[in-house]
Coordinates of C-alpha atoms in Angstrom, one line a residue:
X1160 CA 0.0 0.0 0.0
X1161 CA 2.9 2.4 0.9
X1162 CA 4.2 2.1 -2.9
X1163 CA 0.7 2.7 -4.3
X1164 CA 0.2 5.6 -2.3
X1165 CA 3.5 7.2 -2.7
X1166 CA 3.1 10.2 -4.1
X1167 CA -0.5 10.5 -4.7
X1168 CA -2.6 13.6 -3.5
X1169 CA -5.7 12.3 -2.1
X1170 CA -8.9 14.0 -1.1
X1171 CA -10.0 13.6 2.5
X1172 CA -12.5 10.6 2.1
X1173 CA -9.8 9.2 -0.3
X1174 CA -7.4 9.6 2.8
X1175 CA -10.1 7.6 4.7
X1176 CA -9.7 4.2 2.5
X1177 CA -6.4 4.1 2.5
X1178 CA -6.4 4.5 5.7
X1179 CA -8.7 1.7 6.4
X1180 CA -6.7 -0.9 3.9
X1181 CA -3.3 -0.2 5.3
X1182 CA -4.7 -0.8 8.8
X1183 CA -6.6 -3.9 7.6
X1184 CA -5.6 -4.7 4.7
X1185 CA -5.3 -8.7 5.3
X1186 CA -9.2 -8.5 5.8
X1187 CA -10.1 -5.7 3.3
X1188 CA -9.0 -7.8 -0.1
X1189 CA -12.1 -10.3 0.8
X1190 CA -14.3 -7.3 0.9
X1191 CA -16.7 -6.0 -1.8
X1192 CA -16.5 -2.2 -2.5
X1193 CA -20.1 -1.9 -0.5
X1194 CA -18.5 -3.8 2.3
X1195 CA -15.2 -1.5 2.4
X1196 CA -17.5 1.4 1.8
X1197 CA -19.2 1.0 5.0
X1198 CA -16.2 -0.5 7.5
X1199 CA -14.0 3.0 5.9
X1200 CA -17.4 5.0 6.5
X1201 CA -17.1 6.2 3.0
X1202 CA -19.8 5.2 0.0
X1203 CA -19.6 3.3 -2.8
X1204 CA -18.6 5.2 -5.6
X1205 CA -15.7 7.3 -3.4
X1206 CA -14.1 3.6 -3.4
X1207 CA -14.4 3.1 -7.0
X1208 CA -12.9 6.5 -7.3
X1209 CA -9.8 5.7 -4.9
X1210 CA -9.0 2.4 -6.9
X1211 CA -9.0 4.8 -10.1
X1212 CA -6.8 7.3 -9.0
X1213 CA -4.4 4.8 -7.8
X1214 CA -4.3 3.3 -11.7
X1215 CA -7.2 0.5 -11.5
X1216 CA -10.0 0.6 -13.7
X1217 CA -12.6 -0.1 -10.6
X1218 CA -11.8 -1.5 -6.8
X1219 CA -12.2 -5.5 -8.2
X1220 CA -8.9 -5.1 -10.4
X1221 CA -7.0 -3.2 -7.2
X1222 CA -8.4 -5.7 -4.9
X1223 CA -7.1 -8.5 -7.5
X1224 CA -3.7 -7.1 -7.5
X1225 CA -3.6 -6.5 -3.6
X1226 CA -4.2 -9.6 -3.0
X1227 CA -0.8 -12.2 -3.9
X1228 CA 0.6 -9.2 -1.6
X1229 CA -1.0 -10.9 1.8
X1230 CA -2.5 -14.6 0.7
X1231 CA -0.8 -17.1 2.6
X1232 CA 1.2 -14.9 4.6
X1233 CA -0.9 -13.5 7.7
X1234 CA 1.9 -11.9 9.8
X1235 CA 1.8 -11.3 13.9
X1236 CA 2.5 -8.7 14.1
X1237 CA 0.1 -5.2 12.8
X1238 CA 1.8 -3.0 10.0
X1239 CA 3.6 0.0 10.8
X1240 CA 1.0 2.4 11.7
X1241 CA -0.5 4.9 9.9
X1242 CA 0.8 7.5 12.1
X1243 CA 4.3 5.9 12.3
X1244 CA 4.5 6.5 8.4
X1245 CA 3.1 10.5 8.4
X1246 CA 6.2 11.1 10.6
X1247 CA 8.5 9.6 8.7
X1248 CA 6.5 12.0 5.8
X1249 CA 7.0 14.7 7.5
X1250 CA 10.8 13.8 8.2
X1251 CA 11.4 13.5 4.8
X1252 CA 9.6 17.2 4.0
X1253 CA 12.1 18.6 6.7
X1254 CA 15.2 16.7 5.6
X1255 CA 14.2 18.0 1.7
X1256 CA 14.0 22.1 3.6
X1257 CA 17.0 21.1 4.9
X1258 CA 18.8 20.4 1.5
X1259 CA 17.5 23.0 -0.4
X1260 CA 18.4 26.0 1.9
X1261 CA 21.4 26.9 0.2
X1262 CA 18.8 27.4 -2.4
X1263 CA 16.0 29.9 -0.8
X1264 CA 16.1 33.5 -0.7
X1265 CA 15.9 33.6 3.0
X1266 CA 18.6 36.0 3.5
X1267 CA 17.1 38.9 0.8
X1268 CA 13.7 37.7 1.7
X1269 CA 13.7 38.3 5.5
X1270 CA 15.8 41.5 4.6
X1271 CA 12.8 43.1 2.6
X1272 CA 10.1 42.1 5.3
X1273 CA 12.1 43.7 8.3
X1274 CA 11.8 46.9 6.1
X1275 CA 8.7 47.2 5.0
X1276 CA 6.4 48.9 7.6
X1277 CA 3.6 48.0 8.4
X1278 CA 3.8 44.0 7.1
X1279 CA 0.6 42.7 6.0
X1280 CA 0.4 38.7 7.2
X1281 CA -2.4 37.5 4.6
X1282 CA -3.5 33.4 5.3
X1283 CA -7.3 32.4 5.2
X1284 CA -9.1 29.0 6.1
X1285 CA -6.3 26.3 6.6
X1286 CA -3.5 28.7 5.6
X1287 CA -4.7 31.1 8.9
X1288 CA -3.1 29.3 11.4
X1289 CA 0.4 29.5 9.6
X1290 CA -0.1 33.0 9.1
X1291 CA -0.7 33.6 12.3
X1292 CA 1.9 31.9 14.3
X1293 CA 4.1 33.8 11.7
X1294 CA 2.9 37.0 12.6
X1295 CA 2.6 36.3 16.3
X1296 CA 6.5 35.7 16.5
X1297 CA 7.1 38.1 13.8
X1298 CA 5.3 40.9 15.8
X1299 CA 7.7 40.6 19.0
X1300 CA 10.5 41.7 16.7
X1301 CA 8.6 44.1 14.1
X1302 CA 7.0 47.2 15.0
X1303 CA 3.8 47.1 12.6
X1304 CA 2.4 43.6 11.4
X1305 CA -0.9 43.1 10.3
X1306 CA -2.6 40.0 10.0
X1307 CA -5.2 39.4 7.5
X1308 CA -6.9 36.1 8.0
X1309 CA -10.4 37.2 7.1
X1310 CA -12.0 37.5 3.3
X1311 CA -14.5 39.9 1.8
X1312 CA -14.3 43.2 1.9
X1313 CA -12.5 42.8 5.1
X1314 CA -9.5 41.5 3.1
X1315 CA -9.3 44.2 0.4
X1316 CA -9.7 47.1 3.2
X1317 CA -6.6 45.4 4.9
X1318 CA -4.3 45.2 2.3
X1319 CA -5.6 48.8 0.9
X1320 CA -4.5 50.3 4.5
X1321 CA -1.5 48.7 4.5
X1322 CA -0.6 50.2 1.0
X1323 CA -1.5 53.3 2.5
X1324 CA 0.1 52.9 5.5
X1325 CA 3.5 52.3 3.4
X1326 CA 3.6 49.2 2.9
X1327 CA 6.0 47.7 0.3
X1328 CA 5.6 43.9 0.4
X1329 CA 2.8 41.4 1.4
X1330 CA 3.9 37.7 3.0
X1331 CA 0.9 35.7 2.3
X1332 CA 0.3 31.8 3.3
X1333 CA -1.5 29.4 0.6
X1334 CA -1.2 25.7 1.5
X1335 CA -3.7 23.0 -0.1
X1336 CA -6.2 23.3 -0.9
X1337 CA -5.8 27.3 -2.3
X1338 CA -8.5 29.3 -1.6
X1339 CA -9.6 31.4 -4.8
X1340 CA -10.0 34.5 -2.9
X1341 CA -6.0 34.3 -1.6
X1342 CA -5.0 34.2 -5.1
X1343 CA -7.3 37.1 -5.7
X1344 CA -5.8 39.2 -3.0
X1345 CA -2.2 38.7 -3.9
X1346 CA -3.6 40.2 -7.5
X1347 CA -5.0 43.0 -6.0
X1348 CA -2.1 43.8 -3.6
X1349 CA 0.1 43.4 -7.0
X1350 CA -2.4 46.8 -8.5
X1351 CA -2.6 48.4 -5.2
X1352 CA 1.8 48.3 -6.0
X1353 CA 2.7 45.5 -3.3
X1354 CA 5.8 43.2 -3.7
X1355 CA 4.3 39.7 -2.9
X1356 CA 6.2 37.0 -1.7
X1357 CA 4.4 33.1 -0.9
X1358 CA 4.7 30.2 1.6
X1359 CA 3.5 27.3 -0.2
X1360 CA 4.3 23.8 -1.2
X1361 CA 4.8 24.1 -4.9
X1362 CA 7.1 26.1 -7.0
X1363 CA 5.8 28.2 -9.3
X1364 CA 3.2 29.9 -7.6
X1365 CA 1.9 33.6 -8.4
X1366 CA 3.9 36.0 -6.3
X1367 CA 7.5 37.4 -7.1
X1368 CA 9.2 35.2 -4.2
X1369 CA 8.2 31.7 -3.1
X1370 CA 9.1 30.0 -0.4
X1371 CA 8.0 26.4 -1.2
X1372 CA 7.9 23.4 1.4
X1373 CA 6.3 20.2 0.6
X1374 CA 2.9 19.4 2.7
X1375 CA 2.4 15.9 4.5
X1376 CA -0.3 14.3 3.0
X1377 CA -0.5 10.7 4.7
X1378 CA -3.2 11.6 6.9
X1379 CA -6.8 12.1 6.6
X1380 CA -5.9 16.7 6.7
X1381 CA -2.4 17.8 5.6
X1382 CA 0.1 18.4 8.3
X1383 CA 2.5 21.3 8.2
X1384 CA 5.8 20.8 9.4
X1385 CA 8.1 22.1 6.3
X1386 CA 6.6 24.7 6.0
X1387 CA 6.2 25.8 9.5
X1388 CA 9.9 25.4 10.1
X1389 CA 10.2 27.2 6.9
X1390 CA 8.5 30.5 8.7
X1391 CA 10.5 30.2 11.3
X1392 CA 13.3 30.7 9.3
X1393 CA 11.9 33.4 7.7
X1394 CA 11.8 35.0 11.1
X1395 CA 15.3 34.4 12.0
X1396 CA 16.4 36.0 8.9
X1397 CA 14.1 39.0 9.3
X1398 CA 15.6 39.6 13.1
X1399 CA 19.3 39.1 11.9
X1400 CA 18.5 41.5 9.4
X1401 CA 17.7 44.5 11.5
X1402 CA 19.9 42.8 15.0
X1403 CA 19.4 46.1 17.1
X1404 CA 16.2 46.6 16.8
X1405 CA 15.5 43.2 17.4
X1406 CA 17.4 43.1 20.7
X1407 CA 15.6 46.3 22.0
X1408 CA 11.9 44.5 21.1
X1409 CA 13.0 41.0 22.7
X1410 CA 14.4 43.0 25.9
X1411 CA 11.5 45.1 26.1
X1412 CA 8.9 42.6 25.8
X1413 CA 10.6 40.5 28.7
X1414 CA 10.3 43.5 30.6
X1415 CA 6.9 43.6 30.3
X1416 CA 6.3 40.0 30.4
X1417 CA 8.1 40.0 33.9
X1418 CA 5.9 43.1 35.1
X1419 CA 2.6 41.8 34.2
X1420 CA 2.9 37.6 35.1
X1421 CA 2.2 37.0 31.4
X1422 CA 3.9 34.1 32.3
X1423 CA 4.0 31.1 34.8
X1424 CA 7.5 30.8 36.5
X1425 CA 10.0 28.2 35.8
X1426 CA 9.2 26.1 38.5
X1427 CA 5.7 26.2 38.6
X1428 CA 3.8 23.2 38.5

């Protein structure tokens, strides 16, 4: 199942089956798509579907070749677990940042965000909570970041402030699936006169810089870990790239974080 799946971008309820047959899959290949519809919590046609996009015509011919895979050799001991093999995903998304950071306008990147002022964050639905950790960390080390991680009109007064405001460059997150209306912002910050630059997971994308960092996609929902390490990074370039006002911000929030009991002590427990 691992080499079948390898690779392949699957939907949620796709996500679901294969799910189901790597857990079970010694069971499963005596199963009729109804029957594997119903033990995945699926229906019918979603299975017929998976089979297709793994290159069957229909679930009997994937069953059929599944099944000289497991007949007559019922180990003890379960398969590696599903969760087991999204971590070694993920490692293998981290180890590929890793490689390719030579590579990434990091250094330039982190440069032109430390000064820009203010710093629109844009990220909406999944892409949010990226955006936001980015701009909460981002924030204790630049004077003026907005976050936009609302659509509408909301969106398009955000970024029109911002421009206003003086703003030169817009970081927006878009991971899978894109929304339409991030795409459509990042056009209208380009006519409002905004540099844009992206954190994504494919090359290529629609802004002047990208910052691309492959999703894991073994699970049911995507996980994040390249590319979240790939913001922090982006951080650490932006405070190396302004280092005294970085060091006044950090000191001064520690001051204040001391004063007030933002929070608990060391040895609390």
């Amino acid at each position: 199942m691992d080499g079948l799946l390898d690779g392949r971008r699957l939907s949620p309820v796709q996500r679901r089956i294969a799910h189901y047959l790597t857990e079970n899959l010694h069971d499963a290949i005596f199963l009729s798509s109804v029957e594997l519809a119903e033990r995945a919590g699926v229906s019918q046609p979603s299975v017929t579907r998976f089979a297709m996009v793994l290159g069957f015509a229909g679930y009997p011919e994937l069953k059929q070749a599944l099944r000289p895979l497991v007949l007559g050799e019922r180990p003890e001991a379960p398969q590696e677990s599903l969760l087991r093999g999204a971590i070694d995903s993920e490692i293998h998304n981290l180890t590929v940042i890793r490689d390719r950071l030579a590579t990434l306008p990091l250094k330039e990147l982190g440069e032109a965000l430390a000064a820009t002022e203010p710093l629109p964050v844009l990220g909406l639905r999944v892409s949010s909570g990226l955006a936001t950790t980015f701009a909460y960390y981002a924030r204790r080390i630049h004077p003026d970041v907005r976050l936009l991680v609302h659509g509408g009109s909301e969106l398009v007064d955000g970024l029109h402030a911002a421009r206003r405001a003086g703003a030169e460059w817009v970081l927006a997150v878009v991971l899978p699936r894109y929304p339409a209306e991030a795409v459509q912002a990042l056009e209208y910050a380009q006519k409002l006169g905004l540099r844009t630059a992206v954190i994504t997971d494919r090359p290529g994308f629609p802004a002047e810089v990208v910052l691309d960092a492959p999703v894991g996609d073994r699970l049911v929902f995507d996980s994040h870990a390249a590319p979240l390490a790939l913001a922090m990074a982006l951080v650490e370039a932006m405070a190396d790239a302004a280092p005294l006002r970085t060091q006044a911000r950090l000191e001064e929030y520690e001051r204040m974080t001391d004063e007030t009991g933002v929070f608990l002590s060391g040895d609390a427990t």
